[in-house]
Amino acid sequence: MRRIKLVVSYDGTAYCGWQLQPNGVTIEEVLNQALSSLLKEDIQVIGASRTDSGVHAMGNVAVFDTESRIPGDKICFALNQRLPDDVRIQASEEVPLTFHPRKANCVKTYEYKILNRKIDMPLQRLYSHFCYFNLDLEKMQKAASYLIGEQAEETVRTIYSLTVTKADDLITIRISGSGFLYNMVRIIAGTLVKIGMGVYPPEKMEEILEEKNRAAAGPTIPARGLTLVSLEYEKELAPYLEGENKHWHYVLDQRNVPEKGLAYLTIKRCEPEELDGVLRRVIHQAYRNGAKQVFVRDTFGEEGSIYGYYRLRRQLEVEEGWLEAIYEGEHQ
């Protein structure tokens, strides 16, 4: 058995998103049918990002398993002959059977395009959101700056970059991060449009983040302006993971994970009400990254405390000042 990775591009206009659905044709369905026909096997792809109806992609990623002996880098050429014109495989290659496109660490990059002019342009209608009102680019850029950094969600999500640029009448919001919640990019884009229109001041973005209230944000802007640009997978584990915002600052030392399976988490500062969330997320991320044992400095952690699936315990063989996070199943 071999596992093949595909880099998939598509115009999402005619599709009901990526994931198989009973009420319409999807990208996953088209790929499954074409691959099954080509390889004479029942093929089921696993996609990295299950984009919504109408969303486009330049570089989504999918994998499938096969007994075929066709070289991995040749499959894209044979497959493209069986795909509709609005779906193309940009590259294919064999990867380890352990590679999973949704579980491996990666940087996802999306772009959202807004056509900002007085009269719509028909040629742009399928790939951008039309906005009649003049948008203030500087206000949108200032608001975007509040989003850089780690977001307080159940899993660690970090926005590495967020830019708002304009060329002629086309505004492009480009965002890169470790992951995004359902509709997150479209909500961010919708909020930035409201700020650009003057409905909200730029500082409203920070207020929305602090409130952690979806209702306080702008609208979920239409899907047609959104494109998944790329997924860049981590080729080797980063020696350190550092998360910092106004509420917390931590460093996860992963240097000994590849050879010894050991990770060390130091909380440099953290507001009391945020500690539970930070510890549960980062400990879980460390194990997800391959750690067999995770240790937490006892500056903030307390022996016996439970954080999600993990209980902190002091072990005799462990250096003083550290507590081991032991997996005990879900407690909360």
CSV table of C-alpha atoms in Angstrom, one decimal:
chain,number,residue,atom,x,y,z
A,1,MET,CA,0.0,0.0,0.0
A,2,ARG,CA,1.2,3.5,-0.9
A,3,ARG,CA,0.0,6.9,0.1
A,4,ILE,CA,-0.1,9.7,-2.6
A,5,LYS,CA,-0.3,13.4,-1.8
A,6,LEU,CA,-2.1,15.7,-4.3
A,7,VAL,CA,-2.0,19.5,-4.5
A,8,VAL,CA,-5.4,20.4,-5.8
A,9,SER,CA,-6.6,23.6,-7.4
A,10,TYR,CA,-10.2,24.4,-8.3
A,11,ASP,CA,-12.8,27.0,-9.2
A,12,GLY,CA,-15.4,26.4,-6.4
A,13,THR,CA,-18.3,28.1,-8.2
A,14,ALA,CA,-20.1,25.0,-9.4
A,15,TYR,CA,-19.4,22.9,-6.4
A,16,CYS,CA,-21.1,22.4,-3.0
A,17,GLY,CA,-17.7,22.6,-1.3
A,18,TRP,CA,-15.1,20.0,-0.7
A,19,GLN,CA,-16.8,17.4,1.5
A,20,LEU,CA,-19.2,14.7,0.1
A,21,GLN,CA,-22.8,15.8,0.3
A,22,PRO,CA,-26.1,14.3,-0.8
A,23,ASN,CA,-27.5,17.5,-2.3
A,24,GLY,CA,-24.8,18.4,-4.9
A,25,VAL,CA,-21.5,17.7,-6.6
A,26,THR,CA,-18.4,18.3,-4.4
A,27,ILE,CA,-14.6,18.4,-5.1
A,28,GLU,CA,-14.1,15.2,-3.0
A,29,GLU,CA,-16.7,13.4,-5.1
A,30,VAL,CA,-15.1,14.4,-8.4
A,31,LEU,CA,-11.6,13.3,-7.2
A,32,ASN,CA,-12.9,10.0,-5.8
A,33,GLN,CA,-14.6,9.1,-9.1
A,34,ALA,CA,-11.7,10.1,-11.3
A,35,LEU,CA,-9.1,8.3,-9.2
A,36,SER,CA,-11.2,5.1,-8.9
A,37,SER,CA,-11.7,5.1,-12.7
A,38,LEU,CA,-7.9,5.7,-13.3
A,39,LEU,CA,-6.6,3.2,-10.8
A,40,LYS,CA,-9.4,0.6,-10.9
A,41,GLU,CA,-9.7,0.7,-7.1
A,42,ASP,CA,-12.2,2.2,-4.7
A,43,ILE,CA,-10.4,5.4,-3.8
A,44,GLN,CA,-11.4,7.8,-1.0
A,45,VAL,CA,-9.4,10.9,-0.7
A,46,ILE,CA,-8.7,12.7,2.6
A,47,GLY,CA,-8.6,16.5,2.3
A,48,ALA,CA,-6.6,18.9,4.3
A,49,SER,CA,-9.2,21.7,4.2
A,50,ARG,CA,-12.9,21.1,3.7
A,51,THR,CA,-13.7,24.3,1.9
A,52,ASP,CA,-17.3,25.6,1.7
A,53,SER,CA,-19.6,25.9,-1.3
A,54,GLY,CA,-18.2,28.5,-3.7
A,55,VAL,CA,-14.7,28.8,-2.1
A,56,HIS,CA,-11.8,28.4,-4.5
A,57,ALA,CA,-8.4,26.9,-4.0
A,58,MET,CA,-4.9,27.2,-5.6
A,59,GLY,CA,-3.2,24.7,-3.3
A,60,ASN,CA,-5.5,22.5,-1.2
A,61,VAL,CA,-4.0,19.2,-0.2
A,62,ALA,CA,-5.4,15.6,-0.3
A,63,VAL,CA,-4.0,12.1,0.1
A,64,PHE,CA,-5.2,8.7,-0.9
A,65,ASP,CA,-4.0,5.1,-0.5
A,66,THR,CA,-3.5,2.8,-3.5
A,67,GLU,CA,-1.9,-0.4,-4.6
A,68,SER,CA,-1.1,1.1,-8.0
A,69,ARG,CA,2.5,1.1,-9.2
A,70,ILE,CA,2.2,4.3,-11.1
A,71,PRO,CA,5.0,6.7,-10.0
A,72,GLY,CA,3.6,9.2,-7.5
A,73,ASP,CA,4.8,12.2,-9.5
A,74,LYS,CA,3.1,10.9,-12.7
A,75,ILE,CA,-0.4,10.5,-11.2
A,76,CYS,CA,-1.2,14.1,-11.6
A,77,PHE,CA,-0.8,14.0,-15.4
A,78,ALA,CA,-3.0,11.0,-15.8
A,79,LEU,CA,-5.6,12.2,-13.4
A,80,ASN,CA,-6.0,15.6,-15.0
A,81,GLN,CA,-7.1,14.0,-18.2
A,82,ARG,CA,-10.1,12.6,-16.3
A,83,LEU,CA,-11.0,15.8,-14.4
A,84,PRO,CA,-13.4,18.6,-15.4
A,85,ASP,CA,-11.7,21.9,-16.6
A,86,ASP,CA,-12.4,23.6,-13.2
A,87,VAL,CA,-10.4,21.1,-11.2
A,88,ARG,CA,-6.6,20.5,-11.7
A,89,ILE,CA,-3.9,18.6,-9.8
A,90,GLN,CA,-0.9,20.8,-9.6
A,91,ALA,CA,1.5,18.2,-8.2
A,92,SER,CA,1.5,14.6,-6.9
A,93,GLU,CA,4.0,12.7,-4.9
A,94,GLU,CA,4.3,9.6,-2.7
A,95,VAL,CA,4.5,10.3,1.1
A,96,PRO,CA,4.8,8.1,4.2
A,97,LEU,CA,1.7,6.2,5.2
A,98,THR,CA,1.8,8.0,8.5
A,99,PHE,CA,1.2,11.4,6.8
A,100,HIS,CA,-2.2,12.9,7.5
A,101,PRO,CA,-3.1,16.2,5.8
A,102,ARG,CA,-5.2,17.5,8.7
A,103,LYS,CA,-3.0,16.3,11.6
A,104,ALA,CA,0.4,17.4,10.4
A,105,ASN,CA,1.5,20.9,11.5
A,106,CYS,CA,1.3,23.4,8.6
A,107,VAL,CA,0.8,27.1,7.8
A,108,LYS,CA,-2.4,27.8,5.9
A,109,THR,CA,-2.7,30.9,3.7
A,110,TYR,CA,-6.0,32.3,2.5
A,111,GLU,CA,-6.8,35.4,0.4
A,112,TYR,CA,-10.1,37.3,0.3
A,113,LYS,CA,-10.6,39.7,-2.6
A,114,ILE,CA,-13.0,42.7,-2.5
A,115,LEU,CA,-13.8,44.7,-5.6
A,116,ASN,CA,-14.2,48.3,-4.3
A,117,ARG,CA,-15.6,50.5,-7.0
A,118,LYS,CA,-18.9,52.2,-7.8
A,119,ILE,CA,-20.0,49.8,-10.5
A,120,ASP,CA,-19.5,46.0,-10.4
A,121,MET,CA,-17.3,44.3,-12.9
A,122,PRO,CA,-18.9,41.1,-14.4
A,123,LEU,CA,-15.5,39.4,-15.0
A,124,GLN,CA,-14.8,39.7,-11.2
A,125,ARG,CA,-18.2,38.5,-9.9
A,126,LEU,CA,-17.2,34.9,-9.3
A,127,TYR,CA,-13.9,35.6,-7.5
A,128,SER,CA,-14.4,38.7,-5.4
A,129,HIS,CA,-17.0,40.4,-3.2
A,130,PHE,CA,-18.3,43.7,-4.6
A,131,CYS,CA,-18.5,46.7,-2.2
A,132,TYR,CA,-20.0,49.9,-3.4
A,133,PHE,CA,-18.9,52.0,-0.4
A,134,ASN,CA,-15.4,53.5,-0.4
A,135,LEU,CA,-13.2,51.4,2.0
A,136,ASP,CA,-10.6,53.1,4.2
A,137,LEU,CA,-7.5,50.9,3.7
A,138,GLU,CA,-5.5,52.4,6.5
A,139,LYS,CA,-8.3,51.7,9.0
A,140,MET,CA,-8.5,48.1,7.8
A,141,GLN,CA,-4.8,47.7,8.1
A,142,LYS,CA,-4.8,49.0,11.6
A,143,ALA,CA,-7.6,46.7,12.6
A,144,ALA,CA,-5.8,43.7,11.1
A,145,SER,CA,-2.8,44.3,13.3
A,146,TYR,CA,-4.8,43.4,16.4
A,147,LEU,CA,-5.2,39.9,15.1
A,148,ILE,CA,-1.6,38.9,14.8
A,149,GLY,CA,-0.6,36.4,17.5
A,150,GLU,CA,-2.3,33.5,19.3
A,151,GLN,CA,-6.0,33.2,19.5
A,152,ALA,CA,-7.8,31.8,22.6
A,153,GLU,CA,-9.5,28.7,21.2
A,154,GLU,CA,-9.7,25.0,22.3
A,155,THR,CA,-6.7,24.2,20.1
A,156,VAL,CA,-3.7,26.4,19.6
A,157,ARG,CA,-4.3,28.7,16.6
A,158,THR,CA,-1.8,31.4,15.7
A,159,ILE,CA,-2.2,34.1,13.0
A,160,TYR,CA,1.3,34.6,11.7
A,161,SER,CA,0.6,37.4,9.2
A,162,LEU,CA,-2.4,39.4,8.0
A,163,THR,CA,-2.1,42.1,5.3
A,164,VAL,CA,-4.6,44.3,3.6
A,165,THR,CA,-3.4,45.7,0.2
A,166,LYS,CA,-5.0,47.4,-2.8
A,167,ALA,CA,-4.2,47.3,-6.5
A,168,ASP,CA,-6.4,49.5,-8.6
A,169,ASP,CA,-10.0,48.6,-7.5
A,170,LEU,CA,-9.1,45.3,-5.9
A,171,ILE,CA,-8.5,44.9,-2.2
A,172,THR,CA,-6.7,41.7,-1.1
A,173,ILE,CA,-6.8,40.4,2.5
A,174,ARG,CA,-4.1,37.8,2.9
A,175,ILE,CA,-4.0,35.8,6.1
A,176,SER,CA,-1.6,33.0,7.2
A,177,GLY,CA,-2.0,30.9,10.3
A,178,SER,CA,-1.7,27.5,12.0
A,179,GLY,CA,-5.4,26.9,11.5
A,180,PHE,CA,-8.8,28.5,11.3
A,181,LEU,CA,-12.2,27.8,12.7
A,182,TYR,CA,-15.3,27.4,10.6
A,183,ASN,CA,-16.0,30.6,8.6
A,184,MET,CA,-13.2,32.3,10.6
A,185,VAL,CA,-11.5,34.0,7.5
A,186,ARG,CA,-14.8,35.1,6.1
A,187,ILE,CA,-15.8,36.6,9.4
A,188,ILE,CA,-12.5,38.4,9.7
A,189,ALA,CA,-12.9,39.8,6.2
A,190,GLY,CA,-16.5,40.9,6.9
A,191,THR,CA,-15.4,42.7,10.1
A,192,LEU,CA,-12.6,44.4,8.2
A,193,VAL,CA,-15.1,45.6,5.6
A,194,LYS,CA,-17.3,47.1,8.3
A,195,ILE,CA,-14.3,48.9,9.7
A,196,GLY,CA,-13.3,50.1,6.3
A,197,MET,CA,-16.8,51.5,5.8
A,198,GLY,CA,-16.5,53.4,9.1
A,199,VAL,CA,-19.2,51.3,10.8
A,200,TYR,CA,-16.7,50.3,13.5
A,201,PRO,CA,-13.4,52.0,14.5
A,202,PRO,CA,-10.2,49.9,14.1
A,203,GLU,CA,-10.1,49.3,17.9
A,204,LYS,CA,-13.4,47.4,17.6
A,205,MET,CA,-11.3,44.4,16.4
A,206,GLU,CA,-9.5,44.2,19.7
A,207,GLU,CA,-12.8,44.4,21.6
A,208,ILE,CA,-14.2,41.6,19.5
A,209,LEU,CA,-11.2,39.4,20.4
A,210,GLU,CA,-11.5,40.2,24.1
A,211,GLU,CA,-15.3,39.5,24.2
A,212,LYS,CA,-14.8,36.2,22.4
A,213,ASN,CA,-18.3,36.7,21.1
A,214,ARG,CA,-19.1,35.8,17.5
A,215,ALA,CA,-22.2,38.1,17.5
A,216,ALA,CA,-20.0,41.1,18.1
A,217,ALA,CA,-18.1,40.6,14.9
A,218,GLY,CA,-19.0,41.6,11.4
A,219,PRO,CA,-21.0,39.4,9.0
A,220,THR,CA,-19.8,36.2,7.3
A,221,ILE,CA,-18.9,37.7,4.0
A,222,PRO,CA,-19.8,35.7,0.8
A,223,ALA,CA,-17.7,32.6,-0.1
A,224,ARG,CA,-16.9,33.6,-3.7
A,225,GLY,CA,-14.1,36.0,-2.7
A,226,LEU,CA,-12.2,33.4,-0.7
A,227,THR,CA,-9.3,31.3,-2.1
A,228,LEU,CA,-7.2,28.8,-0.2
A,229,VAL,CA,-3.8,29.7,-1.5
A,230,SER,CA,-1.5,27.1,0.0
A,231,LEU,CA,-0.7,24.7,2.9
A,232,GLU,CA,3.0,24.7,3.8
A,233,TYR,CA,3.8,21.6,5.9
A,234,GLU,CA,6.4,21.5,8.6
A,235,LYS,CA,9.4,19.5,7.3
A,236,GLU,CA,10.9,19.1,10.8
A,237,LEU,CA,9.6,19.8,14.3
A,238,ALA,CA,10.4,23.4,15.4
A,239,PRO,CA,12.8,23.3,18.4
A,240,TYR,CA,10.6,25.8,20.3
A,241,LEU,CA,6.9,26.9,20.1
A,242,GLU,CA,6.3,30.3,21.7
A,243,GLY,CA,2.9,31.9,22.2
A,244,GLU,CA,2.4,35.4,23.4
A,245,ASN,CA,-0.4,38.0,23.6
A,246,LYS,CA,-1.6,40.5,26.3
A,247,HIS,CA,-2.9,37.7,28.5
A,248,TRP,CA,-0.1,35.1,28.5
A,249,HIS,CA,3.4,34.2,27.3
A,250,TYR,CA,4.7,30.6,27.2
A,251,VAL,CA,7.6,28.7,25.6
A,252,LEU,CA,7.4,25.0,24.7
A,253,ASP,CA,10.8,23.4,24.4
A,254,GLN,CA,10.6,20.6,21.8
A,255,ARG,CA,14.3,20.0,21.2
A,256,ASN,CA,14.2,16.5,22.8
A,257,VAL,CA,11.0,15.3,21.2
A,258,PRO,CA,12.5,13.6,18.1
A,259,GLU,CA,15.0,11.5,20.0
A,260,LYS,CA,13.8,11.2,23.6
A,261,GLY,CA,10.1,12.1,23.3
A,262,LEU,CA,10.5,14.9,26.0
A,263,ALA,CA,8.8,18.3,25.9
A,264,TYR,CA,9.1,21.1,28.5
A,265,LEU,CA,6.6,23.9,28.9
A,266,THR,CA,7.4,27.1,30.7
A,267,ILE,CA,4.7,29.6,31.4
A,268,LYS,CA,6.4,33.0,31.7
A,269,ARG,CA,3.3,34.9,32.6
A,270,CYS,CA,-0.5,34.2,32.5
A,271,GLU,CA,-3.6,35.8,33.9
A,272,PRO,CA,-5.3,33.3,36.4
A,273,GLU,CA,-8.5,33.0,34.4
A,274,GLU,CA,-6.5,32.1,31.2
A,275,LEU,CA,-4.2,29.5,32.8
A,276,ASP,CA,-6.6,26.5,32.4
A,277,GLY,CA,-7.1,27.1,28.7
A,278,VAL,CA,-3.4,27.7,28.0
A,279,LEU,CA,-2.2,24.6,29.8
A,280,ARG,CA,-4.8,22.3,28.3
A,281,ARG,CA,-4.1,23.5,24.8
A,282,VAL,CA,-0.3,23.6,24.8
A,283,ILE,CA,0.1,20.3,26.6
A,284,HIS,CA,-2.2,18.6,24.1
A,285,GLN,CA,-0.3,20.3,21.2
A,286,ALA,CA,3.0,18.9,22.6
A,287,TYR,CA,1.6,15.3,22.7
A,288,ARG,CA,0.1,15.9,19.2
A,289,ASN,CA,3.6,16.9,18.0
A,290,GLY,CA,5.0,13.5,19.1
A,291,ALA,CA,6.1,14.0,22.7
A,292,LYS,CA,5.8,10.9,25.0
A,293,GLN,CA,6.2,12.9,28.2
A,294,VAL,CA,5.4,16.6,28.8
A,295,PHE,CA,6.7,18.5,31.8
A,296,VAL,CA,5.4,21.8,33.1
A,297,ARG,CA,7.3,24.2,35.3
A,298,ASP,CA,5.6,24.4,38.7
A,299,THR,CA,5.7,28.2,38.7
A,300,PHE,CA,2.1,28.2,37.5
A,301,GLY,CA,1.0,24.6,37.5
A,302,GLU,CA,-0.1,22.9,40.7
A,303,GLU,CA,0.3,19.2,41.5
A,304,GLY,CA,-2.9,17.3,41.2
A,305,SER,CA,-4.6,19.9,39.0
A,306,ILE,CA,-6.5,18.7,36.0
A,307,TYR,CA,-6.3,20.5,32.6
A,308,GLY,CA,-8.5,18.8,30.0
A,309,TYR,CA,-7.2,15.3,29.5
A,310,TYR,CA,-4.1,15.8,31.7
A,311,ARG,CA,-3.3,15.8,35.5
A,312,LEU,CA,-0.1,17.4,36.8
A,313,ARG,CA,2.0,15.0,39.0
A,314,ARG,CA,5.4,15.4,40.7
A,315,GLN,CA,7.6,12.4,39.7
A,316,LEU,CA,10.6,11.4,41.9
A,317,GLU,CA,12.8,10.9,38.9
A,318,VAL,CA,12.0,14.3,37.4
A,319,GLU,CA,14.2,17.3,38.2
A,320,GLU,CA,12.8,19.6,40.9
A,321,GLY,CA,10.7,22.4,39.7
A,322,TRP,CA,8.9,20.4,37.0
A,323,LEU,CA,5.5,18.5,37.0
A,324,GLU,CA,4.7,15.8,34.5
A,325,ALA,CA,1.4,16.1,32.6
A,326,ILE,CA,-0.1,12.6,32.7
A,327,TYR,CA,-2.9,11.7,30.3
A,328,GLU,CA,-5.9,10.4,32.3
A,329,GLY,CA,-8.8,10.8,29.8
A,330,GLU,CA,-11.3,13.6,29.6
A,331,HIS,CA,-12.2,15.1,33.0
A,332,GLN,CA,-14.0,18.3,31.9
